[in-house]
C-alpha cells in the first residue's frame, strides 16, 4: 500500500552510486560466529556477542577492542549496551541475563565479575534491551514465550508479559524493540508468526497482535516516528505494520532465486534515521537496502567490495545514523558509511 | 391479524397476499388475451377493463411498495458507487501511508545521497584520519576507493 501510494505521489526510488556506501571498518577478533551487536547511545562503541563465548566491546572508530569478556555460559544469543554506556547485558541458553559493569577489572584470563544475574526465565534468553534513558530497567524476550521487565539494581522481575495470560505469545519470543518515542510501549516478535504490542504498565494483556508473516519473526524494529514498525521473518519477507491500526502497510519481497533455491530468511532489520531506508540482513550473506517507500531494493551490501562471507546475523545503526554495523557468521563485524557526494536540500 | 378471523376488513388480507396478486394478474390477462379468438375481442376488452380496474386498485398499492423498495435499492447503489469512487480515487492512499511518507521527509539522514539540512560534519568521521594509541592506522579520505 505504501509503495502504490508513494508512486502515485510521484516519489522515485533512492538512487545510489556504486561507491556511495562502503565498508569502512572490519572488526576482527571473534573466533566464532557473531550472533548479536548493539551500539552505545552516545559514543562510537559497539558490544558484540559470539559463539566463541565472548562479549567484545569495540571502539568502532578506531577498531580497537576495549573489553573482551569471557562468559560463564558460552551459549550467548543476545547483548545490549546500557544507556549510559557503562554496562552491558547478555543472555542465552543459560536462561539468564548477565550484567557486566565495564569499569570492573577483568583478570588475566579475561574473566570479568558479573555485577548482576537476572534469573527467572524458563527458557533461553533470545533478546534483551535496556529501556532508553533508564539504566535500571531492562526487557528480555525468551524461548519460554514471555517477555520480562527487570529491575537491574535488585534483580527482580517487575512484570511478565505473556505466559499465563491468554494474550501472550504461543511460541518462543525471538526479538523485541522498545519505542524510543514512547518508552512505555514495546513489541515482541515470535515463532508463533505474530508481533505483539505491550504496554509496560499493563502486563495482563497484549495491546494488539499483528498477523501477516508466515514464519518465525526473527527481528522487529520500531520505525523512527514510533508509529510503525518493521519486521524480518523466516518467510523471507520484511513487513511494515502500523502500530495503532494493526494494518500491514507494506511487504518487502525478494525476487526469487534464478536457480529456484529456497528464499533466504531475514535475520535482522533496522531503519536509517529518517526511516527512508530499511536494512535487512539475510541468511545467505545478502544485506539489502530497501527503499521503505517504494519497496525497491536499491543496494545490496552483500555484493559490494569487502562484504561478509557468511550469513548476516545482526545489524544496527549508530545513534546519529551515520553508520551501519553488520555482524556475521563469518566471525566479523563491518561498519558501513556514506562516502559519496551528499546533496543537501 | 385484525379482521382475519371474521373475514372483515379486506385491506390487511390484501396487503398480505398482495405480492402474489400483483404478479399474476398481468400474466393472466395476457394468457386470456392469447387464448381468446380475435373475433371476440370486444368482450375480452370489457372483461380486461374490469380486470384491469380490479388489478389497478390492488396493484397500485403494490406498486407503491415496489417503487419504495426500488428507491431504497437505488440509494444503496448510489452510496456503494460513491464508496467505490472514493476508494478508486483514494486507493491506495490511507492516512498511514501518507504519514509514512511525511515522516521520512525533512529528517537529515547521513546515509542518503540526497537529504535535508542541516548536515553534520561528524557524519564523515568514519573517513577522517584517526590515530589510535597502538598504531598509526588511518583511513583514506572520503570519496576514494577502499583497498
XYZ file of C-alpha atoms in Angstrom:
492
model
C 0.000 0.000 0.000
C 2.830 2.413 0.840
C 4.508 1.534 -2.458
C 1.430 2.309 -4.573
C 0.686 5.485 -2.664
C 4.274 6.714 -2.895
C 4.358 6.087 -6.654
C 1.019 7.861 -7.036
C 2.558 10.808 -5.191
C 5.385 10.879 -7.701
C 8.140 9.577 -5.431
C 11.072 7.857 -7.086
C 13.431 5.354 -5.522
C 16.610 6.403 -3.763
C 19.484 6.090 -6.198
C 22.948 5.115 -5.007
C 26.155 5.331 -6.987
C 28.295 2.174 -6.778
C 30.735 3.705 -4.280
C 28.276 5.639 -2.105
C 28.002 3.114 0.723
C 31.291 1.471 1.600
C 32.661 -0.843 4.226
C 34.936 1.468 6.178
C 35.882 -0.855 9.060
C 36.158 -4.578 9.604
C 36.179 -5.530 13.273
C 38.111 -8.761 13.626
C 38.626 -10.587 16.866
C 35.881 -13.106 17.474
C 36.806 -16.739 16.891
C 33.247 -17.827 16.329
C 30.036 -16.706 14.627
C 28.788 -13.277 15.657
C 25.215 -13.519 16.922
C 24.318 -10.091 18.227
C 25.500 -6.495 18.398
C 24.440 -3.202 19.966
C 25.704 0.392 19.727
C 26.037 2.812 22.634
C 23.565 5.680 22.547
C 26.294 8.295 22.624
C 29.815 7.190 21.798
C 31.059 5.072 18.919
C 31.178 1.856 20.926
C 29.707 -1.459 19.953
C 29.234 -4.612 22.032
C 29.100 -7.919 20.181
C 28.312 -11.471 21.306
C 29.693 -14.557 19.654
C 29.593 -18.328 19.531
C 33.126 -18.157 20.952
C 31.549 -17.417 24.327
C 32.790 -13.845 24.499
C 31.452 -10.337 24.533
C 33.743 -7.827 22.865
C 33.365 -4.083 23.281
C 34.787 -2.155 20.333
C 35.623 1.446 19.650
C 34.153 1.371 16.166
C 36.020 4.498 15.082
C 39.481 3.122 15.881
C 38.603 -0.601 15.571
C 40.190 -1.151 18.974
C 38.822 -3.665 21.421
C 38.274 -2.022 24.761
C 36.948 -5.122 26.557
C 36.905 -8.838 25.851
C 34.653 -10.577 28.367
C 34.759 -14.337 28.710
C 31.273 -15.521 29.601
C 30.443 -18.100 32.201
C 27.935 -19.651 29.829
C 29.355 -19.619 26.306
C 25.976 -20.099 24.596
C 25.145 -16.451 24.254
C 22.435 -15.217 21.889
C 21.945 -11.529 22.619
C 23.707 -8.478 24.043
C 22.845 -4.871 24.804
C 24.513 -1.670 25.931
C 23.128 0.278 28.883
C 22.016 3.846 28.047
C 24.992 5.367 29.901
C 27.449 3.076 28.110
C 28.854 1.814 31.410
C 27.283 -1.644 31.463
C 26.493 -4.405 29.034
C 23.912 -7.154 29.316
C 23.817 -10.540 27.622
C 21.714 -13.674 27.656
C 21.407 -17.070 26.040
C 20.898 -20.762 26.674
C 21.533 -20.341 30.391
C 18.024 -18.767 30.548
C 19.507 -15.824 32.408
C 20.567 -12.292 31.629
C 24.023 -11.298 32.956
C 25.062 -7.696 33.547
C 28.697 -6.543 33.453
C 29.979 -3.212 34.658
C 32.629 -2.103 32.179
C 34.633 -0.242 34.778
C 35.295 -3.503 36.678
C 38.684 -5.085 36.205
C 38.977 -8.306 34.267
C 41.507 -10.879 35.421
C 44.303 -12.129 33.220
C 42.082 -14.706 31.536
C 39.588 -12.065 30.559
C 37.098 -13.053 33.237
C 35.116 -10.080 34.390
C 32.957 -10.269 37.513
C 29.245 -10.298 36.834
C 27.546 -7.398 38.572
C 24.060 -8.923 38.396
C 22.380 -12.069 37.038
C 18.693 -11.842 36.184
C 17.186 -15.294 36.675
C 13.594 -16.436 36.315
C 13.056 -17.275 32.673
C 12.175 -20.891 31.979
C 13.734 -20.856 28.551
C 16.620 -19.317 26.622
C 17.005 -15.546 26.522
C 16.850 -14.613 22.839
C 16.799 -10.822 23.104
C 17.384 -8.046 25.578
C 17.183 -4.280 25.536
C 17.572 -1.595 28.190
C 14.661 0.815 28.489
C 16.066 4.026 26.920
C 17.276 6.570 29.490
C 16.774 4.072 32.280
C 19.926 2.293 33.399
C 17.914 0.319 35.896
C 15.277 -1.275 33.668
C 15.749 -3.895 31.017
C 13.399 -6.079 28.962
C 14.177 -9.641 27.883
C 12.471 -11.945 25.388
C 12.629 -15.683 25.870
C 12.096 -19.159 24.489
C 9.636 -19.602 27.362
C 7.180 -17.437 25.297
C 7.300 -14.483 27.668
C 8.943 -11.087 27.882
C 10.035 -9.770 31.258
C 10.686 -6.264 32.569
C 13.502 -6.330 35.133
C 14.807 -4.002 37.776
C 18.542 -4.385 37.229
C 19.528 -2.959 40.635
C 17.535 -5.517 42.601
C 17.471 -8.319 40.033
C 13.717 -8.598 40.496
C 11.109 -9.163 37.801
C 8.800 -6.149 37.681
C 6.351 -7.566 35.112
C 5.880 -10.669 32.998
C 4.277 -10.252 29.566
C 2.515 -13.355 28.339
C 2.883 -16.807 29.837
C -0.195 -17.464 31.953
C -2.183 -14.704 30.332
C -4.134 -15.698 27.204
C -2.964 -12.828 25.020
C 0.689 -13.790 25.240
C 2.782 -15.395 22.551
C 2.160 -19.065 21.905
C 5.715 -19.860 20.899
C 9.295 -18.675 21.533
C 9.902 -14.933 21.580
C 12.857 -14.171 19.319
C 13.097 -10.393 19.192
C 11.940 -7.184 20.792
C 12.079 -3.440 20.241
C 11.227 -0.626 22.617
C 9.554 2.500 21.232
C 12.077 5.286 21.771
C 9.377 7.965 21.443
C 7.095 6.291 23.975
C 9.187 4.077 26.179
C 6.120 2.537 27.801
C 5.476 0.568 24.626
C 7.441 -2.300 23.174
C 6.881 -5.005 20.586
C 7.928 -8.628 20.535
C 8.329 -10.971 17.558
C 7.828 -14.691 17.897
C 7.954 -18.148 16.355
C 4.140 -18.015 16.517
C 4.428 -15.704 13.420
C 2.906 -12.741 15.230
C 4.156 -9.492 16.669
C 2.556 -8.284 19.886
C 2.455 -4.775 21.275
C 2.818 -4.373 25.029
C 2.336 -1.536 27.466
C 4.828 -1.732 30.327
C 2.088 -0.602 32.689
C -0.354 -3.366 31.683
C 1.218 -6.797 31.765
C -2.045 -8.718 31.797
C -2.769 -8.489 28.104
C -1.142 -7.568 24.825
C -2.411 -4.243 23.471
C -2.517 -5.608 19.927
C -1.472 -8.634 17.893
C -0.198 -8.273 14.334
C -0.699 -11.042 11.805
C 0.735 -11.403 8.322
C 4.014 -13.259 8.451
C 4.112 -16.927 7.587
C 7.182 -17.905 9.557
C 9.200 -17.147 12.701
C 9.731 -13.447 13.220
C 13.455 -13.083 13.824
C 13.661 -9.323 14.102
C 11.384 -6.399 14.962
C 12.336 -2.719 14.960
C 10.300 0.438 15.520
C 10.158 2.947 12.678
C 11.746 6.291 13.652
C 8.352 8.019 14.042
C 7.358 5.490 16.688
C 4.007 4.847 14.959
C 5.058 1.994 12.697
C 7.464 -0.913 12.919
C 9.406 -3.196 10.604
C 9.825 -6.960 10.840
C 12.002 -9.696 9.322
C 10.989 -13.320 9.127
C 11.812 -16.893 8.169
C 9.241 -16.451 5.390
C 11.857 -14.390 3.560
C 9.969 -11.103 3.755
C 10.196 -7.875 5.676
C 6.979 -6.064 6.504
C 5.905 -2.653 7.711
C 2.973 -2.505 10.144
C 1.004 0.405 11.532
C 1.134 0.198 15.319
C -2.202 1.843 16.066
C -4.453 0.238 13.442
C -2.645 -3.070 13.043
C -2.644 -2.741 9.269
C 0.131 -4.348 7.297
C 1.283 -1.353 5.236
C 3.892 -2.974 3.017
C 5.618 -6.248 2.236
C 9.215 -6.269 1.057
C 9.569 -9.319 -1.164
C 12.785 -10.510 -2.690
C 12.957 -11.680 -6.283
C 13.012 -15.476 -6.302
C 16.399 -17.056 -6.887
C 17.195 -17.758 -10.542
C 18.157 -21.298 -9.585
C 14.852 -21.676 -7.779
C 16.562 -22.213 -4.455
C 14.668 -21.584 -1.241
C 14.210 -17.955 -0.310
C 16.870 -16.832 2.162
C 15.406 -15.914 5.533
C 15.551 -12.440 7.024
C 17.621 -12.492 10.213
C 17.697 -8.812 11.166
C 16.227 -5.426 10.233
C 16.940 -1.770 11.004
C 15.790 1.605 9.681
C 18.013 4.515 8.743
C 17.496 7.542 10.960
C 14.830 9.108 8.703
C 13.189 5.749 8.028
C 13.651 6.093 4.274
C 15.964 3.078 4.166
C 15.232 -0.357 5.592
C 18.313 -2.510 6.058
C 17.701 -6.268 6.040
C 20.251 -8.991 6.720
C 19.686 -12.391 5.135
C 20.894 -15.912 5.814
C 22.798 -16.046 2.509
C 25.022 -13.065 3.307
C 22.951 -10.504 1.439
C 22.261 -7.207 3.136
C 19.512 -5.486 1.210
C 18.989 -1.763 1.427
C 15.261 -1.322 0.774
C 13.685 1.990 -0.154
C 10.970 1.871 2.519
C 8.523 3.957 0.487
C 8.975 2.409 -2.955
C 9.577 -1.156 -1.695
C 12.539 -1.413 -4.049
C 15.904 -2.909 -3.208
C 18.275 -0.034 -4.016
C 21.537 -1.625 -2.938
C 22.826 -4.995 -1.770
C 25.755 -4.582 0.602
C 26.395 -8.302 0.166
C 27.633 -7.694 -3.369
C 29.960 -4.806 -2.545
C 33.678 -4.955 -2.074
C 34.747 -6.218 1.359
C 31.349 -7.681 2.100
C 30.696 -10.502 4.571
C 31.330 -14.085 3.593
C 28.518 -15.637 5.518
C 25.082 -15.164 6.996
C 24.316 -11.703 8.344
C 23.040 -12.439 11.846
C 22.577 -8.937 13.250
C 22.751 -5.296 12.294
C 22.247 -1.879 13.845
C 22.591 1.846 13.196
C 24.813 4.166 15.216
C 22.838 6.677 17.295
C 23.435 9.539 14.823
C 22.545 7.279 11.897
C 25.880 7.846 10.171
C 26.989 4.221 10.227
C 25.505 0.748 9.927
C 27.193 -2.157 11.691
C 26.607 -5.712 10.453
C 27.573 -8.899 12.271
C 28.065 -12.205 10.528
C 28.677 -15.925 10.877
C 31.998 -15.150 9.133
C 33.116 -14.017 12.653
C 33.477 -10.366 11.680
C 31.618 -7.139 12.191
C 31.668 -4.476 9.499
C 30.913 -0.785 9.578
C 29.278 0.818 6.548
C 29.018 4.550 5.920
C 28.248 7.013 3.133
C 31.387 8.083 1.326
C 29.945 9.629 -1.818
C 28.904 13.176 -2.606
C 25.966 14.191 -0.463
C 23.379 16.637 -1.800
C 21.783 18.728 0.949
C 18.378 20.265 0.235
C -54.145 -10.197 12.271
C -57.040 -7.790 12.667
C -60.175 -8.789 10.828
C -58.854 -12.091 9.663
C -60.967 -14.273 11.900
C -64.337 -12.923 10.932
C -63.489 -12.085 7.361
C -63.992 -8.349 7.847
C -61.679 -5.565 6.693
C -60.220 -6.748 3.464
C -57.190 -4.471 3.490
C -54.804 -6.445 5.704
C -55.519 -9.614 3.763
C -54.988 -7.776 0.522
C -51.673 -6.476 1.685
C -50.676 -9.918 2.790
C -51.476 -11.617 -0.455
C -50.585 -8.569 -2.433
C -47.362 -9.792 -3.857
C -48.902 -12.786 -5.451
C -51.904 -10.862 -6.749
C -49.690 -8.236 -8.305
C -47.575 -10.656 -10.274
C -50.261 -12.992 -11.535
C -52.971 -10.711 -12.987
C -50.861 -9.195 -15.798
C -49.774 -12.659 -16.847
C -53.306 -13.979 -16.560
C -54.521 -11.092 -18.674
C -52.051 -11.909 -21.393
C -52.855 -15.573 -21.348
C -56.553 -14.806 -21.548
C -55.966 -12.452 -24.465
C -53.919 -15.041 -26.280
C -56.442 -17.798 -25.641
C -59.428 -15.851 -26.940
C -60.059 -15.853 -30.710
C -59.702 -12.448 -32.423
C -63.368 -12.170 -33.298
C -64.287 -11.997 -29.723
C -62.056 -9.107 -28.838
C -64.663 -6.688 -27.695
C -65.806 -8.872 -24.948
C -62.328 -9.549 -23.619
C -61.645 -5.826 -23.690
C -64.508 -5.199 -21.374
C -63.509 -8.089 -19.235
C -59.994 -6.873 -19.453
C -61.020 -3.390 -18.446
C -62.838 -4.776 -15.461
C -59.926 -6.986 -14.593
C -57.540 -4.059 -15.030
C -59.612 -1.875 -12.744
C -59.556 -4.520 -10.065
C -55.861 -5.137 -10.628
C -55.208 -1.447 -10.621
C -56.747 -0.885 -7.207
C -54.774 -3.800 -5.778
C -51.660 -3.352 -7.926
C -51.444 0.382 -7.228
C -50.794 -0.229 -3.551
C -48.272 -2.901 -4.556
C -46.578 -0.537 -6.961
C -46.086 1.998 -4.168
C -44.237 -0.588 -2.135
C -42.306 -1.741 -5.143
C -41.305 1.767 -6.018
C -40.239 2.445 -2.434
C -38.162 -0.700 -2.451
C -36.615 0.299 -5.767
C -35.881 3.736 -4.388
C -34.137 2.211 -1.387
C -32.096 -0.047 -3.629
C -31.238 2.928 -5.805
C -29.982 4.821 -2.800
C -27.922 1.837 -1.709
C -26.482 1.505 -5.182
C -25.624 5.177 -5.204
C -23.812 5.072 -1.870
C -21.941 1.931 -2.914
C -20.952 3.675 -6.124
C -19.838 6.719 -4.153
C -17.764 4.476 -1.913
C -16.203 2.731 -4.881
C -15.380 6.071 -6.480
C -13.868 7.274 -3.242
C -11.823 4.109 -2.946
C -10.652 4.398 -6.515
C -9.501 7.960 -6.154
C -8.024 7.396 -2.717
C -6.594 3.977 -3.476
C -4.022 3.172 -2.165
C -3.909 6.301 -0.068
C -4.672 5.875 3.574
C -3.739 8.147 6.422
C -0.994 5.750 7.476
C 0.672 5.711 4.049
C 0.609 9.495 3.976
C 2.155 9.606 7.418
C 4.913 7.184 6.460
C 5.958 9.442 3.582
C 5.826 12.685 5.537
C 7.692 11.220 8.484
C 10.676 10.295 6.276
C 10.939 13.773 4.801
C 12.626 16.707 6.446
C 14.826 14.484 8.613
C 18.562 14.741 7.895
C 19.801 11.231 7.085
C 23.577 10.701 6.700
C 23.144 7.512 4.672
C 21.020 9.099 1.941
C 22.635 10.639 -1.160
C 20.045 13.427 -1.081
C 18.935 14.593 2.333
C 17.637 17.606 4.248
C 19.788 20.084 6.079
C 21.427 20.554 8.431
C 24.407 18.422 7.546
C 26.528 17.385 10.481
C 30.289 17.347 9.994
C 30.664 14.409 12.376
C 28.835 12.240 9.867
C 32.110 11.932 7.957
C 34.240 10.956 10.944
C 34.409 7.418 9.548
C 36.622 8.729 6.748
C 38.861 11.047 8.697
C 42.353 10.388 9.843
C 42.343 8.748 13.249
C 45.433 7.965 15.171
C 44.996 5.219 17.731
C 47.374 4.778 20.635
C 48.584 1.418 19.381
C 49.159 2.088 15.736
C 49.021 4.843 13.197
C 46.012 3.453 11.429
C 44.206 5.891 9.247
C 41.635 5.637 6.528
C 41.675 7.214 3.100
C 39.668 10.346 2.720
C 36.064 10.343 1.692
C 35.319 9.518 -1.876
C 38.380 7.416 -2.663
C 38.304 3.705 -3.345
C 38.937 1.389 -0.443
C 41.544 -1.326 -0.739
